[in-house]
Amino acid sequence: MRLRDLARDRVVWLFVVLTAAFFYRPLTTETFFFRDLFLLFIPKKLLFAEAIRAGSIPLWDPCTNGGQPYLVIPGNFALHPSNLLYFVLPPLFAFNLVLVLHVLFCAIAAYWLARNLELPAPAAFVTGIAFAFCGYTLSITNLTPLLLGMPWIPMTIGLTHRALRDRRSIAPAAIAAAMPLFGAAAELTAMLFVLVIVWVAFARFDVSPRQRVAAVAIVILGAIGVSLICTLPATSVIAQSARGVEHRTYESFTSWSVHPFRLPELIVPQFFGRTDTLEERDYWGRRWETEGFPYILSIYLGVPVLLLAIFGALARDRLRIALGIVALVAMILACGRYVPGFRLIYDYVPLVTIFRYPIKAMMLALLPIALLAGFGVQTAKRRSLAIVAAAIGVTMLFLTFVHAAIASLLFAGALFVKRREIAIAVVVAADLLVAGFTVNVYAPRSFFDEPPLAGVVRKLAGPMRFYAERHLLEIHAPTNEVRWLEQAELQS
C-alpha cells in the first residue's frame, strides 16, 4: 500500500472516528494534565505559543532550574513539526490535539505497515488498534517524549521494508527514524534501531547481505545525522545536569521494574487498582511500585490480542519467530530487578545506565505483539484458539474478573462467526477501547487559569524567584479525583 492511498482507505477513516470519539473530552471542553504535563510540558508550550504570537523566538526558558536556553532543552521539543499547530490554534487545544493526533498516527502507521506485509484489512486493523490503544500507548500521553516517538517505529519499519522490497530509496526511513530524537525520545530511538536490525536481518528480501547491512547503516547513521541539529546542542546541557554527571546506582537503574505480581494486568485492566483518585488505598499495588505509584499507568493488552499474538508467532516464518523472541525478551527485561541475573546487565553491558526504568523495555514489545496479533487473525487455528480463549474466559469469570471474562468469551464466539476476521476485529477494538477509557484522566480547561493571588504575588515579588521545598499537602477536595492534588500544587 502506498502512503497516498491511506486518505482513501475506509479503515483509516474508521481510526479517525474511533480516536475522535475516544478522546472527545480533551478535544472539546477538557484537557490532559496528569503528572509531567501540568508541571513541565504544558507550561513550556504555553511559553512557546506566547513568544511566537508576540513575533519573537523563545530563546530563554525561565521555568526550569532558574532559567535555561529554550531551544537546546530536549524536553521543549523546540524543533518538532507539531509546533506548527501552535501558530494557528489556541495553545491548550493545540497541546491536546498533538497528543490525540499521535495516538491516531500510531494506529495508521501500524495499519499501513501491516498492509505492506499483505495482511487483509481486518487483520491490519487489529494491528493498528492493538498498537495505538493498548494500555501502554495510552499511558504515555502523560510522558510526551515517548508518545511523540511511538508512531515512528512502525513508520520507519514500513519505509525500510518497502525500500528493500521494491528497491526504493532508504532515505525516507532514515528521516523517519530521526523523528523520535526531535521529540527527545532517545531510549525509544535505541529500541527502534534494534527493531530495524532484527527486521532487516530476518525479513525476506531479494537483496544481498551486504545490501542489508548498508540499509541498516544508512537508517541508523542517517537518523543520527539528521537529528544533530537538536541533539548536539542538547549534549552540553545534559552533560552538566544531574543525569549527566552522576553514576546511576543499581537501585536507581532498576527503578520501576514490573513486579511479577503486576503481570496479570496484561489481561485484567486495573488489576492493581485505580490510578485516578486522591485516595492512596485505591491503588493497592503501591508496595510493589517505585515511589508507590506506577510509571506506566496501564500495561493492558487483553486476552484476544495476546492469544492472537502467541498463535501468530507459531509459524514457520523466520520474521514472525524473530518478532516473537523480541517481544518475549522485551517483556522479561521490563521486569528488571525481579529477573534472576539482571545485575549482570548493569555490571557488564557498556553504557546501559543511560537507560532509565526497565518498564520502558516493554515499548520494544508493542509493535511485534501488534503485528503478530494481525498475523494471528489470518492464520491461527480456529478450534484451538477458541478452546484456549473459552477456558480463560471461564477462569476469569470464576475469579470475578468480569471484563477479562467477557472479552475472552466474546473472542471465542467471534472465531465461529461467518465473517470471523471482522468479528475478531470488533471484539479486539471493543476490548481495548473499553479498558483504555479509564487510563487517562482529564481536567476542565479552567485548570490552567491563573489564580488571582498569583498576579498579586508577581507584582510584589518583581524579578525575584521563589524556591519551594517538598511538603505534605492536606487536600480538602470536593471529589476523589486526582486532579485536585495537581491543582493545589499548580496554584502553590
Coordinates of C-alpha atoms in Angstrom, one line a residue:
M1 CA 0.0 0.0 0.0
R2 CA 1.3 3.5 -0.9
L3 CA 1.1 6.3 1.6
R4 CA -1.0 8.3 -0.7
D5 CA -3.7 5.6 -0.7
L6 CA -4.3 6.0 3.0
A7 CA -6.5 9.0 2.5
R8 CA -9.0 6.9 0.6
D9 CA -8.9 3.9 2.9
R10 CA -12.1 3.3 4.9
V11 CA -10.2 1.7 7.7
V12 CA -8.1 4.9 8.2
W13 CA -11.3 6.9 8.5
L14 CA -12.6 4.4 11.0
F15 CA -9.5 5.0 13.0
V16 CA -10.2 8.8 12.8
V17 CA -13.8 8.3 14.1
L18 CA -12.8 6.0 16.9
T19 CA -10.0 8.2 18.0
A20 CA -12.2 11.3 18.0
A21 CA -14.9 9.6 19.9
F22 CA -12.5 8.1 22.4
F23 CA -10.8 11.4 23.1
Y24 CA -13.9 13.6 22.9
R25 CA -13.2 15.2 26.3
P26 CA -9.7 16.6 25.6
L27 CA -10.9 17.6 22.1
T28 CA -13.8 19.7 23.4
T29 CA -14.0 21.2 26.9
E30 CA -11.4 19.4 28.9
T31 CA -7.6 18.9 28.9
F32 CA -4.8 16.4 29.5
F33 CA -3.0 17.4 32.7
F34 CA -1.6 14.4 34.5
R35 CA 1.9 14.4 36.1
D36 CA 4.7 15.8 33.9
L37 CA 2.1 17.5 31.7
F38 CA 0.9 20.2 34.1
L39 CA 4.3 21.0 35.7
L40 CA 6.7 20.6 32.7
F41 CA 5.4 20.1 29.2
I42 CA 2.3 22.3 29.1
P43 CA 3.9 25.4 30.7
K44 CA 6.8 25.1 28.2
K45 CA 4.3 25.0 25.3
L46 CA 2.3 28.0 26.7
L47 CA 5.6 29.9 26.8
F48 CA 6.4 28.9 23.2
A49 CA 3.0 29.9 22.0
E50 CA 3.2 33.3 23.8
A51 CA 6.5 34.0 22.2
I52 CA 5.6 33.2 18.6
R53 CA 2.3 35.1 18.9
A54 CA 4.4 38.1 20.0
G55 CA 6.5 37.7 16.9
S56 CA 9.7 36.5 18.7
I57 CA 11.7 33.3 19.1
P58 CA 11.6 31.7 22.5
L59 CA 15.3 31.8 23.3
W60 CA 15.1 31.6 27.1
D61 CA 13.2 29.2 29.3
P62 CA 12.6 30.8 32.8
C63 CA 10.6 27.9 34.0
T64 CA 13.4 25.4 34.8
N65 CA 16.4 25.5 37.1
G66 CA 16.3 29.3 37.4
G67 CA 16.5 29.7 33.6
Q68 CA 17.9 27.8 30.6
P69 CA 18.3 28.3 26.9
Y70 CA 14.9 27.2 25.5
L71 CA 16.0 25.8 22.1
V72 CA 18.5 23.3 23.4
I73 CA 16.5 21.7 26.2
P74 CA 15.4 18.3 24.7
G75 CA 12.1 18.2 26.6
N76 CA 11.0 21.5 25.0
F77 CA 10.7 19.8 21.5
A78 CA 11.6 23.2 20.0
L79 CA 12.1 21.8 16.5
H80 CA 9.4 19.2 16.5
P81 CA 7.0 19.5 13.5
S82 CA 3.9 19.5 15.8
N83 CA 4.9 23.0 16.9
L84 CA 3.3 24.4 13.7
L85 CA -0.1 23.8 15.3
Y86 CA 0.7 26.5 17.9
F87 CA 0.8 29.1 15.2
V88 CA -2.8 28.6 14.2
L89 CA -4.7 27.2 17.2
P90 CA -5.2 28.2 20.8
P91 CA -2.3 26.8 22.8
L92 CA -4.1 24.4 25.2
F93 CA -6.2 23.0 22.3
A94 CA -3.1 22.6 20.2
F95 CA -1.4 20.7 23.0
N96 CA -4.3 18.3 23.4
L97 CA -4.6 17.9 19.6
V98 CA -0.9 16.9 19.3
L99 CA -1.3 14.1 21.8
V100 CA -4.5 12.8 20.2
L101 CA -3.1 13.0 16.7
H102 CA -0.1 10.9 17.8
V103 CA -2.3 8.2 19.1
L104 CA -4.1 8.3 15.7
F105 CA -0.8 8.3 13.9
C106 CA 0.2 5.2 15.9
A107 CA -2.9 3.4 14.6
I108 CA -2.5 4.5 11.0
A109 CA 1.3 3.8 10.8
A110 CA 0.9 0.3 12.3
Y111 CA -2.0 -0.4 10.0
W112 CA 0.0 0.8 6.9
L113 CA 2.9 -1.5 7.9
A114 CA 0.6 -4.5 8.2
R115 CA -1.0 -3.8 4.8
N116 CA 2.5 -3.7 3.3
L117 CA 3.0 -7.1 4.8
E118 CA -0.1 -8.1 2.7
L119 CA -2.4 -8.6 5.7
P120 CA -6.1 -8.1 4.8
A121 CA -7.8 -5.0 6.1
P122 CA -9.4 -6.6 9.2
A123 CA -6.2 -8.2 10.4
A124 CA -4.3 -5.0 9.7
F125 CA -6.9 -3.1 11.7
V126 CA -6.2 -5.4 14.6
T127 CA -2.5 -4.5 14.4
G128 CA -3.3 -0.8 14.3
I129 CA -5.8 -0.8 17.2
A130 CA -3.6 -3.0 19.3
F131 CA -0.6 -0.8 18.9
A132 CA -2.4 2.5 19.4
F133 CA -5.0 1.7 22.1
C134 CA -3.2 -0.8 24.3
G135 CA -2.8 0.4 27.9
Y136 CA 0.9 1.2 27.4
T137 CA 0.4 3.6 24.5
L138 CA -2.5 5.3 26.1
S139 CA -0.4 5.7 29.3
I140 CA 2.4 7.6 27.7
T141 CA 0.1 10.5 26.8
N142 CA 1.4 12.0 30.1
L143 CA 5.0 11.1 29.1
T144 CA 5.1 13.2 26.0
P145 CA 8.5 12.3 24.5
L146 CA 7.6 8.6 24.4
L147 CA 4.3 9.3 22.6
L148 CA 5.9 11.7 20.1
G149 CA 8.3 8.9 19.1
M150 CA 6.0 5.9 19.2
P151 CA 4.3 6.2 15.8
W152 CA 7.7 6.5 14.1
I153 CA 8.5 2.9 15.0
P154 CA 6.1 1.3 12.5
M155 CA 6.6 4.1 10.1
T156 CA 10.4 3.5 10.0
I157 CA 10.0 -0.2 9.7
G158 CA 7.5 0.2 6.9
L159 CA 9.6 2.6 4.9
T160 CA 12.7 0.3 5.4
H161 CA 10.7 -2.8 4.4
R162 CA 9.3 -1.0 1.2
A163 CA 12.8 0.3 0.3
L164 CA 14.4 -3.2 0.4
R165 CA 11.4 -5.0 -1.2
D166 CA 10.8 -2.5 -4.0
R167 CA 14.4 -1.2 -4.5
R168 CA 13.4 2.3 -3.4
S169 CA 15.4 4.9 -1.6
I170 CA 16.2 4.2 2.0
A171 CA 16.5 7.9 2.9
P172 CA 12.8 8.3 4.0
A173 CA 13.3 5.6 6.5
A174 CA 16.4 7.4 7.9
I175 CA 14.4 10.6 8.2
A176 CA 11.5 8.8 10.0
A177 CA 14.0 7.2 12.4
A178 CA 15.3 10.6 13.3
M179 CA 11.9 12.0 14.3
P180 CA 11.8 10.4 17.8
L181 CA 15.0 12.3 18.6
F182 CA 13.3 15.6 17.7
G183 CA 10.8 14.6 20.4
A184 CA 13.6 13.8 23.0
A185 CA 12.9 10.1 23.0
A186 CA 16.5 8.8 22.9
E187 CA 15.7 5.5 24.6
L188 CA 12.9 4.8 22.3
T189 CA 15.1 5.6 19.3
A190 CA 17.6 3.0 20.5
M191 CA 14.9 0.4 20.7
L192 CA 13.8 1.4 17.2
F193 CA 17.3 0.8 15.9
V194 CA 17.2 -2.7 17.5
L195 CA 13.9 -3.5 15.8
V196 CA 15.3 -2.2 12.4
I197 CA 18.3 -4.5 12.7
V198 CA 16.1 -7.5 13.6
W199 CA 13.6 -6.7 10.8
V200 CA 16.3 -6.3 8.1
A201 CA 18.1 -9.5 9.2
F202 CA 15.0 -11.8 9.2
A203 CA 12.5 -10.4 6.7
R204 CA 12.6 -12.0 3.3
F205 CA 14.0 -9.6 0.7
D206 CA 15.7 -10.4 -2.6
V207 CA 18.8 -8.5 -1.6
S208 CA 22.3 -9.5 -0.6
P209 CA 23.6 -9.5 3.0
R210 CA 25.9 -6.5 2.1
Q211 CA 22.8 -4.5 0.9
R212 CA 21.0 -5.4 4.2
V213 CA 24.0 -4.1 6.3
A214 CA 24.2 -1.0 4.2
A215 CA 20.5 -0.3 4.6
V216 CA 20.7 -0.6 8.4
A217 CA 23.8 1.6 8.5
I218 CA 22.1 4.3 6.4
V219 CA 19.0 4.3 8.6
I220 CA 20.9 4.5 11.9
L221 CA 23.6 6.9 10.8
G222 CA 21.2 8.9 8.7
A223 CA 18.9 9.3 11.7
I224 CA 21.7 10.4 14.0
G225 CA 22.9 12.9 11.3
V226 CA 19.5 14.4 10.6
S227 CA 18.8 14.9 14.3
L228 CA 22.2 16.5 15.2
I229 CA 20.6 19.9 14.8
C230 CA 18.7 19.2 18.1
T231 CA 20.8 16.5 19.8
L232 CA 24.2 18.1 19.5
P233 CA 23.4 21.3 21.4
A234 CA 21.5 19.3 24.0
T235 CA 24.5 17.1 24.8
S236 CA 26.2 20.0 26.6
V237 CA 23.1 20.7 28.7
I238 CA 22.7 17.0 29.6
A239 CA 26.4 16.7 30.5
Q240 CA 26.0 19.5 33.1
S241 CA 22.8 18.0 34.5
A242 CA 22.5 15.6 37.4
R243 CA 21.7 12.8 35.0
G244 CA 24.8 13.5 33.0
V245 CA 27.4 13.6 35.8
E246 CA 26.1 11.1 38.4
H247 CA 26.8 7.4 38.3
R248 CA 23.4 5.7 38.4
T249 CA 23.2 3.2 41.2
Y250 CA 21.7 -0.2 40.6
E251 CA 18.6 0.7 42.7
S252 CA 18.1 3.8 40.5
F253 CA 18.8 1.9 37.3
T254 CA 16.2 -0.7 38.2
S255 CA 13.5 1.8 39.4
W256 CA 10.0 1.0 38.1
S257 CA 10.7 -2.6 37.2
V258 CA 7.5 -4.6 36.5
H259 CA 6.8 -6.7 39.6
P260 CA 5.7 -10.3 38.7
F261 CA 2.5 -9.6 40.8
R262 CA 1.6 -6.9 38.2
L263 CA 1.8 -9.2 35.2
P264 CA -1.9 -10.2 35.4
E265 CA -2.7 -6.6 34.4
L266 CA -1.7 -7.7 30.9
I267 CA -5.2 -9.4 30.7
V268 CA -7.0 -7.8 33.7
P269 CA -7.4 -4.0 33.4
Q270 CA -6.6 -2.1 36.6
F271 CA -5.5 -5.3 38.3
F272 CA -3.6 -3.2 40.9
G273 CA -6.5 -0.7 41.3
R274 CA -7.3 2.8 40.2
T275 CA -4.7 5.5 39.5
D276 CA -7.0 8.4 39.1
T277 CA -8.0 9.1 42.7
L278 CA -6.7 11.0 45.7
E279 CA -7.1 8.0 48.0
E280 CA -3.9 6.1 48.0
R281 CA -5.7 2.9 49.1
D282 CA -7.5 2.8 45.8
Y283 CA -4.2 1.6 44.2
W284 CA -3.3 -1.4 46.3
G285 CA -0.2 -2.2 44.3
R286 CA 1.7 0.7 45.9
R287 CA 4.0 -1.6 47.8
W288 CA 5.5 -3.0 44.6
E289 CA 6.0 0.3 42.7
T290 CA 8.9 2.7 43.0
E291 CA 7.7 5.7 45.0
G292 CA 4.4 4.0 45.4
F293 CA 2.9 4.8 42.0
P294 CA 3.3 3.2 38.5
Y295 CA 5.4 4.9 35.9
I296 CA 3.2 3.5 33.2
L297 CA -0.4 3.6 34.3
S298 CA -1.6 0.6 32.4
I299 CA 0.2 -2.4 30.7
Y300 CA -3.1 -3.9 29.5
L301 CA -3.1 -5.8 26.2
G302 CA -6.1 -8.1 26.6
V303 CA -6.7 -11.8 26.2
P304 CA -7.7 -11.5 22.5
V305 CA -4.6 -9.6 21.5
L306 CA -2.2 -11.8 23.5
L307 CA -3.7 -15.1 22.2
L308 CA -3.7 -13.9 18.6
A309 CA 0.0 -12.8 19.0
I310 CA 1.0 -16.2 20.6
F311 CA -0.7 -18.2 17.8
G312 CA 0.6 -15.7 15.2
A313 CA 4.1 -16.5 16.3
L314 CA 3.6 -20.2 15.9
A315 CA 4.5 -20.3 12.3
R316 CA 7.4 -21.5 10.1
D317 CA 8.3 -17.9 9.3
R318 CA 11.6 -16.6 10.5
L319 CA 10.4 -13.0 10.8
R320 CA 7.5 -13.9 12.9
I321 CA 9.6 -16.1 15.1
A322 CA 12.1 -13.3 15.5
L323 CA 9.4 -10.8 16.4
G324 CA 8.1 -13.3 19.0
I325 CA 11.5 -13.6 20.5
V326 CA 12.0 -9.8 20.6
A327 CA 8.6 -9.4 22.3
L328 CA 9.4 -12.1 24.9
V329 CA 12.9 -10.7 25.7
A330 CA 11.5 -7.2 26.0
M331 CA 8.8 -8.3 28.4
I332 CA 11.4 -10.2 30.5
L333 CA 13.7 -7.1 30.6
A334 CA 10.8 -5.0 31.7
C335 CA 10.7 -7.0 34.9
G336 CA 14.2 -5.6 35.7
R337 CA 15.4 -6.3 39.2
Y338 CA 13.0 -9.2 39.5
V339 CA 14.8 -11.2 36.8
P340 CA 17.5 -13.5 38.1
G341 CA 20.9 -12.3 36.9
F342 CA 19.7 -8.9 35.9
R343 CA 22.5 -7.3 37.9
L344 CA 24.9 -8.7 35.3
I345 CA 23.4 -6.3 32.7
Y346 CA 24.1 -3.4 35.0
D347 CA 27.7 -4.6 35.8
Y348 CA 28.9 -5.6 32.3
V349 CA 26.9 -4.0 29.5
P350 CA 28.5 -0.8 28.4
L351 CA 26.5 2.4 28.5
V352 CA 23.4 0.6 29.8
T353 CA 23.0 3.0 32.7
I354 CA 22.0 5.7 30.2
F355 CA 18.6 3.9 30.1
R356 CA 16.2 4.5 32.9
Y357 CA 13.4 2.3 34.3
P358 CA 13.1 -1.3 33.0
I359 CA 9.4 -0.9 32.3
K360 CA 10.4 1.1 29.3
A361 CA 11.7 -2.0 27.6
M362 CA 8.1 -3.0 27.1
M363 CA 7.9 -0.4 24.3
L364 CA 10.1 -2.7 22.2
A365 CA 7.4 -5.4 22.5
L366 CA 4.4 -3.4 21.4
L367 CA 4.8 -3.4 17.7
P368 CA 5.9 -7.1 17.5
I369 CA 2.9 -8.1 19.5
A370 CA 0.5 -6.0 17.4
L371 CA 1.9 -7.4 14.2
L372 CA 1.8 -11.0 15.4
A373 CA -1.8 -10.4 16.5
G374 CA -2.6 -9.3 13.0
F375 CA -0.9 -12.5 11.6
G376 CA -2.9 -14.5 14.2
V377 CA -6.2 -13.2 12.8
Q378 CA -5.3 -14.7 9.4
T379 CA -3.5 -17.9 10.3
A380 CA -4.4 -19.1 13.8
K381 CA -6.2 -22.4 14.0
R382 CA -9.8 -21.5 15.0
R383 CA -10.7 -24.5 17.1
S384 CA -7.5 -24.5 19.3
L385 CA -7.7 -20.7 19.7
A386 CA -11.4 -20.9 20.7
I387 CA -10.8 -23.6 23.3
V388 CA -8.0 -21.7 25.0
A389 CA -10.0 -18.4 24.9
A390 CA -13.1 -20.1 26.4
A391 CA -11.0 -21.8 29.1
I392 CA -9.5 -18.4 30.1
G393 CA -12.9 -16.8 30.0
V394 CA -14.4 -19.3 32.4
T395 CA -11.4 -19.0 34.7
M396 CA -11.7 -15.2 34.7
L397 CA -15.4 -15.5 35.4
F398 CA -14.7 -17.7 38.4
L399 CA -12.2 -15.2 39.7
T400 CA -14.7 -12.4 39.2
F401 CA -12.6 -10.5 36.6
V402 CA -15.7 -9.6 34.6
H403 CA -14.0 -7.5 31.8
A404 CA -11.4 -10.2 31.1
A405 CA -14.1 -12.9 31.2
I406 CA -16.4 -11.1 28.8
A407 CA -13.6 -10.2 26.4
S408 CA -12.3 -13.8 26.3
L409 CA -15.8 -15.4 25.8
L410 CA -16.8 -12.9 23.1
F411 CA -13.5 -13.6 21.4
A412 CA -14.1 -17.3 21.5
G413 CA -17.5 -16.8 20.0
A414 CA -16.2 -14.5 17.3
L415 CA -14.0 -17.3 15.9
F416 CA -17.1 -19.1 14.7
V417 CA -18.9 -16.2 13.1
K418 CA -19.3 -16.4 9.4
R419 CA -17.2 -13.3 8.8
R420 CA -14.8 -14.1 11.6
E421 CA -12.0 -11.7 10.7
I422 CA -14.3 -8.8 11.0
A423 CA -15.9 -10.2 14.2
I424 CA -12.4 -10.6 15.8
A425 CA -11.5 -7.1 14.9
V426 CA -14.7 -5.8 16.5
V427 CA -14.0 -7.7 19.7
V428 CA -10.4 -6.6 19.9
A429 CA -11.4 -3.0 19.4
A430 CA -14.2 -3.1 21.9
D431 CA -11.9 -4.8 24.5
L432 CA -9.1 -2.2 24.2
L433 CA -11.4 0.9 23.9
V434 CA -13.5 -0.1 27.0
A435 CA -10.4 -1.0 29.1
G436 CA -8.5 2.1 27.9
F437 CA -11.2 4.6 28.6
T438 CA -10.2 4.9 32.2
V439 CA -6.4 5.1 31.7
N440 CA -6.2 8.8 31.1
V441 CA -7.7 11.5 33.4
Y442 CA -8.7 14.9 32.4
A443 CA -9.5 18.3 33.9
P444 CA -11.6 21.3 32.8
R445 CA -9.7 23.8 30.6
S446 CA -10.0 26.3 33.5
F447 CA -7.5 24.1 35.4
F448 CA -4.8 26.3 33.8
D449 CA -6.4 29.6 34.5
E450 CA -4.1 31.7 36.7
P451 CA -5.3 32.1 40.3
P452 CA -6.0 35.8 41.2
L453 CA -3.5 35.6 44.0
A454 CA -0.6 34.8 41.6
G455 CA -0.9 38.2 39.9
V456 CA -0.7 40.0 43.3
V457 CA 2.4 37.9 44.4
R458 CA 4.1 38.5 41.0
K459 CA 3.6 42.3 41.3
L460 CA 5.0 42.3 44.8
A461 CA 7.9 40.0 44.1
G462 CA 9.1 41.7 40.9
P463 CA 12.0 39.8 39.3
M464 CA 12.6 37.5 42.3
R465 CA 12.0 33.8 42.2
F466 CA 10.6 31.5 44.9
Y467 CA 12.0 28.2 45.9
A468 CA 9.6 25.7 47.3
E469 CA 10.7 22.7 49.3
R470 CA 8.7 19.4 49.2
H471 CA 5.9 19.5 51.7
L472 CA 2.9 17.4 52.5
L473 CA -0.4 18.8 51.3
E474 CA -3.6 18.3 53.0
I475 CA -6.3 18.4 50.3
H476 CA -9.9 19.1 51.2
A477 CA -11.3 18.2 47.8
P478 CA -15.0 18.1 46.7
T479 CA -14.4 14.8 44.8
N480 CA -12.0 11.9 44.8
E481 CA -10.4 13.0 41.5
V482 CA -6.6 13.1 41.4
R483 CA -6.7 16.5 39.6
W484 CA -7.3 18.3 42.9
L485 CA -3.8 17.3 44.0
E486 CA -2.2 18.7 40.8
Q487 CA -4.4 21.8 41.0
A488 CA -3.2 22.5 44.6
E489 CA 0.4 22.0 43.6
L490 CA 0.0 24.2 40.5
Q491 CA -1.6 27.0 42.5
S492 CA 1.0 26.9 45.2

